[in-house]
mmCIF file of C-alpha atoms in Angstrom:
data_model
loop_
_atom_site.group_PDB
_atom_site.id
_atom_site.type_symbol
_atom_site.label_atom_id
_atom_site.label_comp_id
_atom_site.label_asym_id
_atom_site.label_seq_id
_atom_site.Cartn_x
_atom_site.Cartn_y
_atom_site.Cartn_z
ATOM 1 C CA MET K 1 -15.282 14.881 -37.077
ATOM 2 C CA GLU K 2 -14.072 11.589 -35.576
ATOM 3 C CA VAL K 3 -13.816 11.554 -31.789
ATOM 4 C CA LYS K 4 -10.371 10.487 -30.581
ATOM 5 C CA LYS K 5 -10.117 7.303 -28.556
ATOM 6 C CA SER K 6 -9.237 8.076 -24.952
ATOM 7 C CA ILE K 7 -6.545 6.626 -22.705
ATOM 8 C CA LEU K 8 -5.762 7.267 -19.043
ATOM 9 C CA ILE K 9 -2.233 6.680 -17.709
ATOM 10 C CA ILE K 10 -1.982 6.151 -13.943
ATOM 11 C CA GLU K 11 1.746 6.195 -13.205
ATOM 12 C CA ASP K 12 3.650 7.909 -10.387
ATOM 13 C CA ASP K 13 6.979 8.020 -12.261
ATOM 14 C CA LYS K 14 6.803 11.376 -14.018
ATOM 15 C CA SER K 15 9.316 10.532 -16.745
ATOM 16 C CA ILE K 16 7.498 7.319 -17.691
ATOM 17 C CA ARG K 17 4.116 9.039 -17.493
ATOM 18 C CA ASN K 18 5.207 11.908 -19.742
ATOM 19 C CA PHE K 19 6.909 9.549 -22.200
ATOM 20 C CA ILE K 20 3.823 7.357 -22.610
ATOM 21 C CA SER K 21 1.513 10.386 -22.775
ATOM 22 C CA ALA K 22 3.540 12.019 -25.535
ATOM 23 C CA THR K 23 3.765 8.754 -27.484
ATOM 24 C CA VAL K 24 0.058 7.913 -27.395
ATOM 25 C CA GLU K 25 -0.877 11.480 -28.316
ATOM 26 C CA ILE K 26 1.478 11.370 -31.314
ATOM 27 C CA ASN K 27 -0.315 8.171 -32.315
ATOM 28 C CA GLY K 28 -3.689 9.899 -32.359
ATOM 29 C CA TYR K 29 -5.160 9.134 -28.944
ATOM 30 C CA ASN K 30 -6.662 11.557 -26.449
ATOM 31 C CA CYS K 31 -4.628 11.148 -23.267
ATOM 32 C CA TYR K 32 -5.292 11.820 -19.581
ATOM 33 C CA SER K 33 -2.671 11.224 -16.919
ATOM 34 C CA ALA K 34 -2.591 10.826 -13.153
ATOM 35 C CA ALA K 35 0.222 10.432 -10.616
ATOM 36 C CA THR K 36 -1.897 8.861 -7.872
ATOM 37 C CA GLY K 37 -4.689 6.332 -7.620
ATOM 38 C CA GLU K 38 -7.154 8.867 -6.233
ATOM 39 C CA GLU K 39 -6.460 11.277 -9.085
ATOM 40 C CA GLY K 40 -6.904 8.443 -11.568
ATOM 41 C CA LEU K 41 -10.249 7.369 -10.092
ATOM 42 C CA ASN K 42 -11.496 10.964 -10.283
ATOM 43 C CA ILE K 43 -10.552 11.161 -13.968
ATOM 44 C CA ILE K 44 -12.290 7.833 -14.644
ATOM 45 C CA GLU K 45 -15.487 9.071 -13.000
ATOM 46 C CA LYS K 46 -15.422 12.392 -14.857
ATOM 47 C CA ASN K 47 -14.010 11.534 -18.300
ATOM 48 C CA LYS K 48 -14.775 7.808 -18.810
ATOM 49 C CA PRO K 49 -11.557 6.826 -20.678
ATOM 50 C CA GLU K 50 -11.792 3.670 -22.776
ATOM 51 C CA VAL K 51 -8.385 2.226 -21.844
ATOM 52 C CA VAL K 52 -6.477 2.601 -18.569
ATOM 53 C CA ILE K 53 -2.720 1.965 -18.415
ATOM 54 C CA LEU K 54 -2.126 1.229 -14.746
ATOM 55 C CA ASP K 55 0.998 1.013 -12.589
ATOM 56 C CA LEU K 56 0.473 -1.153 -9.510
ATOM 57 C CA GLY K 57 3.018 0.600 -7.251
ATOM 58 C CA LEU K 58 1.285 3.911 -6.635
ATOM 59 C CA PRO K 59 2.081 6.203 -3.671
ATOM 60 C CA ASP K 60 -1.422 6.357 -2.201
ATOM 61 C CA MET K 61 -2.871 2.905 -2.961
ATOM 62 C CA ASP K 62 -2.040 -0.405 -4.580
ATOM 63 C CA GLY K 63 -3.068 -0.572 -8.220
ATOM 64 C CA ILE K 64 -4.890 -3.813 -7.428
ATOM 65 C CA GLU K 65 -7.395 -1.743 -5.439
ATOM 66 C CA ILE K 66 -8.046 0.394 -8.506
ATOM 67 C CA ILE K 67 -8.731 -2.709 -10.587
ATOM 68 C CA LYS K 68 -11.255 -3.839 -7.973
ATOM 69 C CA LYS K 69 -12.971 -0.452 -8.077
ATOM 70 C CA ILE K 70 -13.330 -0.099 -11.866
ATOM 71 C CA THR K 71 -13.716 -3.573 -13.377
ATOM 72 C CA TYR K 72 -17.495 -3.293 -12.995
ATOM 73 C CA LEU K 73 -17.260 -0.663 -15.762
ATOM 74 C CA GLU K 74 -17.351 -2.909 -18.852
ATOM 75 C CA SER K 75 -16.547 0.080 -21.082
ATOM 76 C CA ILE K 76 -13.001 0.272 -19.648
ATOM 77 C CA SER K 77 -10.095 -1.999 -20.571
ATOM 78 C CA ILE K 78 -7.172 -2.174 -18.115
ATOM 79 C CA ILE K 79 -3.572 -2.697 -19.196
ATOM 80 C CA VAL K 80 -1.283 -3.181 -16.199
ATOM 81 C CA LEU K 81 2.227 -1.798 -16.618
ATOM 82 C CA SER K 82 4.277 -2.764 -13.594
ATOM 83 C CA ALA K 83 7.764 -3.541 -12.312
ATOM 84 C CA ARG K 84 6.307 -6.533 -10.462
ATOM 85 C CA THR K 85 7.427 -9.654 -12.297
ATOM 86 C CA GLU K 86 6.057 -12.420 -10.058
ATOM 87 C CA ASP K 87 3.445 -14.649 -11.676
ATOM 88 C CA LYS K 88 1.217 -14.271 -8.603
ATOM 89 C CA ASP K 89 0.904 -10.503 -9.188
ATOM 90 C CA LYS K 90 -0.043 -11.063 -12.811
ATOM 91 C CA ILE K 91 -2.558 -13.757 -11.883
ATOM 92 C CA ILE K 92 -4.220 -11.570 -9.239
ATOM 93 C CA ALA K 93 -4.546 -8.637 -11.671
ATOM 94 C CA LEU K 94 -5.985 -10.833 -14.433
ATOM 95 C CA ASP K 95 -8.324 -12.636 -12.040
ATOM 96 C CA LEU K 96 -9.749 -9.289 -10.941
ATOM 97 C CA GLY K 97 -10.460 -8.171 -14.501
ATOM 98 C CA ALA K 98 -7.347 -6.613 -16.030
ATOM 99 C CA GLU K 99 -7.116 -7.542 -19.701
ATOM 100 C CA ASP K 100 -3.358 -7.303 -20.163
ATOM 101 C CA TYR K 101 -0.121 -7.143 -18.158
ATOM 102 C CA LEU K 102 3.264 -5.791 -19.245
ATOM 103 C CA THR K 103 6.363 -5.667 -17.062
ATOM 104 C CA LYS K 104 8.935 -2.876 -16.849
ATOM 105 C CA PRO K 105 11.204 -2.214 -18.630
ATOM 106 C CA PHE K 106 8.856 -2.370 -21.600
ATOM 107 C CA SER K 107 8.914 -1.826 -25.329
ATOM 108 C CA ILE K 108 6.852 1.198 -26.352
ATOM 109 C CA ASP K 109 6.057 -0.527 -29.648
ATOM 110 C CA GLU K 110 4.634 -3.501 -27.755
ATOM 111 C CA LEU K 111 2.629 -1.197 -25.489
ATOM 112 C CA LEU K 112 1.152 0.535 -28.547
ATOM 113 C CA ALA K 113 0.324 -2.884 -30.001
ATOM 114 C CA ARG K 114 -1.451 -3.862 -26.778
ATOM 115 C CA ILE K 115 -3.413 -0.592 -26.869
ATOM 116 C CA ARG K 116 -4.513 -1.282 -30.447
ATOM 117 C CA VAL K 117 -5.595 -4.779 -29.389
ATOM 118 C CA ALA K 118 -7.624 -3.344 -26.494
ATOM 119 C CA PHE K 119 -9.522 -1.048 -28.846
ATOM 120 C CA ARG K 120 -10.022 -3.778 -31.453
ATOM 121 C CA LYS K 121 -11.554 -6.077 -28.851
ATOM 122 C CA LYS K 122 -14.141 -3.406 -28.131
ATOM 123 C CA GLY K 123 -15.349 -3.814 -31.705
ATOM 124 C CA ILE K 124 -16.007 -7.567 -31.473
ATOM 125 C CA ARG K 125 -19.590 -8.425 -32.335
ATOM 126 C CA ILE K 126 -21.434 -11.728 -32.262
ATOM 127 C CA THR K 127 -23.052 -12.778 -35.550
ATOM 128 C CA LYS K 128 -24.153 -16.305 -34.619
ATOM 129 C CA ASN K 129 -27.627 -17.315 -33.467
ATOM 130 C CA ASP K 130 -29.073 -15.260 -30.643
ATOM 131 C CA ILE K 131 -29.071 -18.174 -28.194
ATOM 132 C CA PHE K 132 -26.459 -20.901 -27.709
ATOM 133 C CA GLU K 133 -27.303 -23.953 -25.627
ATOM 134 C CA ASN K 134 -25.058 -26.831 -24.572
ATOM 135 C CA GLY K 135 -26.379 -28.909 -21.695
ATOM 136 C CA GLU K 136 -26.576 -26.697 -18.612
ATOM 137 C CA LEU K 137 -24.824 -23.829 -20.422
ATOM 138 C CA THR K 138 -26.809 -21.087 -22.176
ATOM 139 C CA ILE K 139 -25.392 -17.974 -23.839
ATOM 140 C CA ASP K 140 -27.699 -15.090 -24.757
ATOM 141 C CA PHE K 141 -25.645 -13.159 -27.304
ATOM 142 C CA LYS K 142 -28.027 -10.201 -27.539
ATOM 143 C CA ALA K 143 -28.002 -9.693 -23.779
ATOM 144 C CA ASN K 144 -24.288 -10.563 -23.417
ATOM 145 C CA ALA K 145 -25.380 -12.911 -20.650
ATOM 146 C CA VAL K 146 -24.273 -16.431 -19.700
ATOM 147 C CA PHE K 147 -26.389 -18.844 -17.667
ATOM 148 C CA PHE K 148 -25.214 -22.070 -16.072
ATOM 149 C CA LYS K 149 -27.531 -24.450 -14.262
ATOM 150 C CA SER K 150 -30.290 -21.817 -14.658
ATOM 151 C CA LYS K 151 -28.307 -19.130 -12.837
ATOM 152 C CA GLU K 152 -26.593 -16.144 -14.446
ATOM 153 C CA LEU K 153 -22.837 -16.564 -14.467
ATOM 154 C CA HIS K 154 -20.500 -13.647 -13.774
ATOM 155 C CA LEU K 155 -17.631 -13.571 -16.276
ATOM 156 C CA THR K 156 -14.921 -11.007 -16.875
ATOM 157 C CA PRO K 157 -14.918 -9.460 -20.385
ATOM 158 C CA ILE K 158 -12.004 -11.663 -21.463
ATOM 159 C CA GLU K 159 -13.589 -14.824 -20.027
ATOM 160 C CA TYR K 160 -16.746 -14.011 -21.963
ATOM 161 C CA LYS K 161 -14.883 -13.559 -25.249
ATOM 162 C CA ILE K 162 -12.995 -16.820 -24.782
ATOM 163 C CA LEU K 163 -16.234 -18.651 -24.008
ATOM 164 C CA ILE K 164 -17.878 -17.209 -27.121
ATOM 165 C CA LEU K 165 -14.964 -18.343 -29.271
ATOM 166 C CA LEU K 166 -15.150 -21.873 -27.837
ATOM 167 C CA ALA K 167 -18.927 -21.983 -28.290
ATOM 168 C CA GLN K 168 -18.687 -20.867 -31.910
ATOM 169 C CA ASN K 169 -16.216 -23.698 -32.512
ATOM 170 C CA ILE K 170 -17.804 -26.363 -30.316
ATOM 171 C CA GLY K 171 -16.231 -29.766 -30.791
ATOM 172 C CA LYS K 172 -13.050 -28.330 -32.328
ATOM 173 C CA VAL K 173 -9.661 -28.112 -30.650
ATOM 174 C CA LEU K 174 -8.505 -24.480 -30.726
ATOM 175 C CA THR K 175 -4.772 -23.936 -30.415
ATOM 176 C CA HIS K 176 -3.284 -21.495 -27.926
ATOM 177 C CA ASN K 177 -2.176 -19.235 -30.770
ATOM 178 C CA PHE K 178 -5.623 -19.326 -32.411
ATOM 179 C CA ILE K 179 -7.279 -18.223 -29.176
ATOM 180 C CA LEU K 180 -4.666 -15.554 -28.489
ATOM 181 C CA LYS K 181 -5.006 -14.181 -32.021
ATOM 182 C CA ASN K 182 -8.803 -14.068 -31.913
ATOM 183 C CA VAL K 183 -9.198 -12.745 -28.365
ATOM 184 C CA TRP K 184 -6.032 -10.716 -27.723
ATOM 185 C CA GLY K 185 -5.467 -9.770 -31.367
ATOM 186 C CA ASP K 186 -1.715 -10.466 -31.278
ATOM 187 C CA ILE K 187 0.410 -13.365 -30.100
ATOM 188 C CA TYR K 188 3.000 -12.889 -27.361
ATOM 189 C CA GLU K 189 4.635 -15.682 -25.397
ATOM 190 C CA SER K 190 3.820 -13.925 -22.109
ATOM 191 C CA ASP K 191 0.095 -14.074 -22.911
ATOM 192 C CA LYS K 192 0.056 -17.870 -22.637
ATOM 193 C CA LEU K 193 0.147 -17.534 -18.846
ATOM 194 C CA SER K 194 -2.798 -15.139 -19.023
ATOM 195 C CA LEU K 195 -4.703 -17.643 -21.168
ATOM 196 C CA ARG K 196 -4.079 -20.435 -18.647
ATOM 197 C CA VAL K 197 -5.430 -18.226 -15.851
ATOM 198 C CA PHE K 198 -8.601 -17.364 -17.736
ATOM 199 C CA MET K 199 -9.165 -20.977 -18.802
ATOM 200 C CA ALA K 200 -8.708 -22.252 -15.247
ATOM 201 C CA ASN K 201 -11.313 -19.750 -14.042
ATOM 202 C CA LEU K 202 -13.750 -20.713 -16.798
ATOM 203 C CA ARG K 203 -13.371 -24.410 -16.034
ATOM 204 C CA LYS K 204 -14.129 -23.762 -12.353
ATOM 205 C CA LYS K 205 -17.211 -21.710 -13.199
ATOM 206 C CA LEU K 206 -18.504 -24.382 -15.602
ATOM 207 C CA LYS K 207 -17.911 -27.340 -13.301
ATOM 208 C CA LEU K 208 -20.774 -29.775 -12.806
ATOM 209 C CA SER K 209 -21.164 -31.156 -9.313
ATOM 210 C CA GLU K 210 -22.143 -34.568 -10.625
ATOM 211 C CA GLY K 211 -20.319 -36.764 -13.122
ATOM 212 C CA ASP K 212 -17.011 -36.263 -14.868
ATOM 213 C CA PHE K 213 -18.222 -34.205 -17.836
ATOM 214 C CA GLN K 214 -16.012 -31.207 -18.630
ATOM 215 C CA TYR K 215 -17.340 -28.369 -20.760
ATOM 216 C CA ILE K 216 -13.803 -27.222 -21.531
ATOM 217 C CA GLN K 217 -11.204 -29.876 -22.251
ATOM 218 C CA THR K 218 -7.479 -29.117 -22.085
ATOM 219 C CA TYR K 219 -5.099 -30.515 -24.680
ATOM 220 C CA VAL K 220 -1.681 -30.165 -23.066
ATOM 221 C CA SER K 221 0.752 -28.049 -25.120
ATOM 222 C CA VAL K 222 -1.906 -27.685 -27.847
ATOM 223 C CA GLY K 223 -5.040 -25.816 -26.792
ATOM 224 C CA TYR K 224 -8.644 -26.193 -25.629
ATOM 225 C CA LYS K 225 -11.975 -27.527 -26.849
ATOM 226 C CA MET K 226 -15.589 -27.081 -25.781
ATOM 227 C CA ASN K 227 -17.192 -30.510 -25.519
ATOM 228 C CA LYS K 228 -20.743 -31.199 -26.616
ATOM 229 C CA TYR K 229 -22.939 -32.194 -23.704
ATOM 230 C CA CYS K 230 -24.684 -35.510 -24.346
#
């Protein structure tokens, strides 16, 4: 018997919480729900859901604090669902490790699509050589580890997947849509901001102190390319 994929909804609005819960259950997912951050954290510790749909405006704590507490758990994907529409809120959530961000009011069909993407990304596997080397950058695919200038580099799950895609296509310009399709699974205009945030973080983490060499080159309005280190 196939085990159902599990989702946790942390949302203080009862009508929204019940609506999402009923919808995801109809679509074959096992659903947990919580009205407060503390309740949600307890469910995460006990039940280990695979995807968390998180409202930021909770009565007992800011959802950002929950992201900080659970992003060390690589088995969990976080989809933020919030009424906050400012870019700064989205950037903070993505920087801290959320994988997606939808604003209210939202389309339930789009939310379901984002959930499917989150589960598909969990199935990504690397089939290239075990070790990738490019100058000071080394990727150990078996260990899911990245080293830069001989030190292990901390990357969020999305940053890692983007880096892998660039490494597998080194020297090629990858369009925004190509990256979104291969990392997010679907293409939405709002995701282009997310991509810019992740790319900016990657470029900072892969910055050499000497010289002008850039591991990741930006092609304005087109996409990105990993350069070969000479």
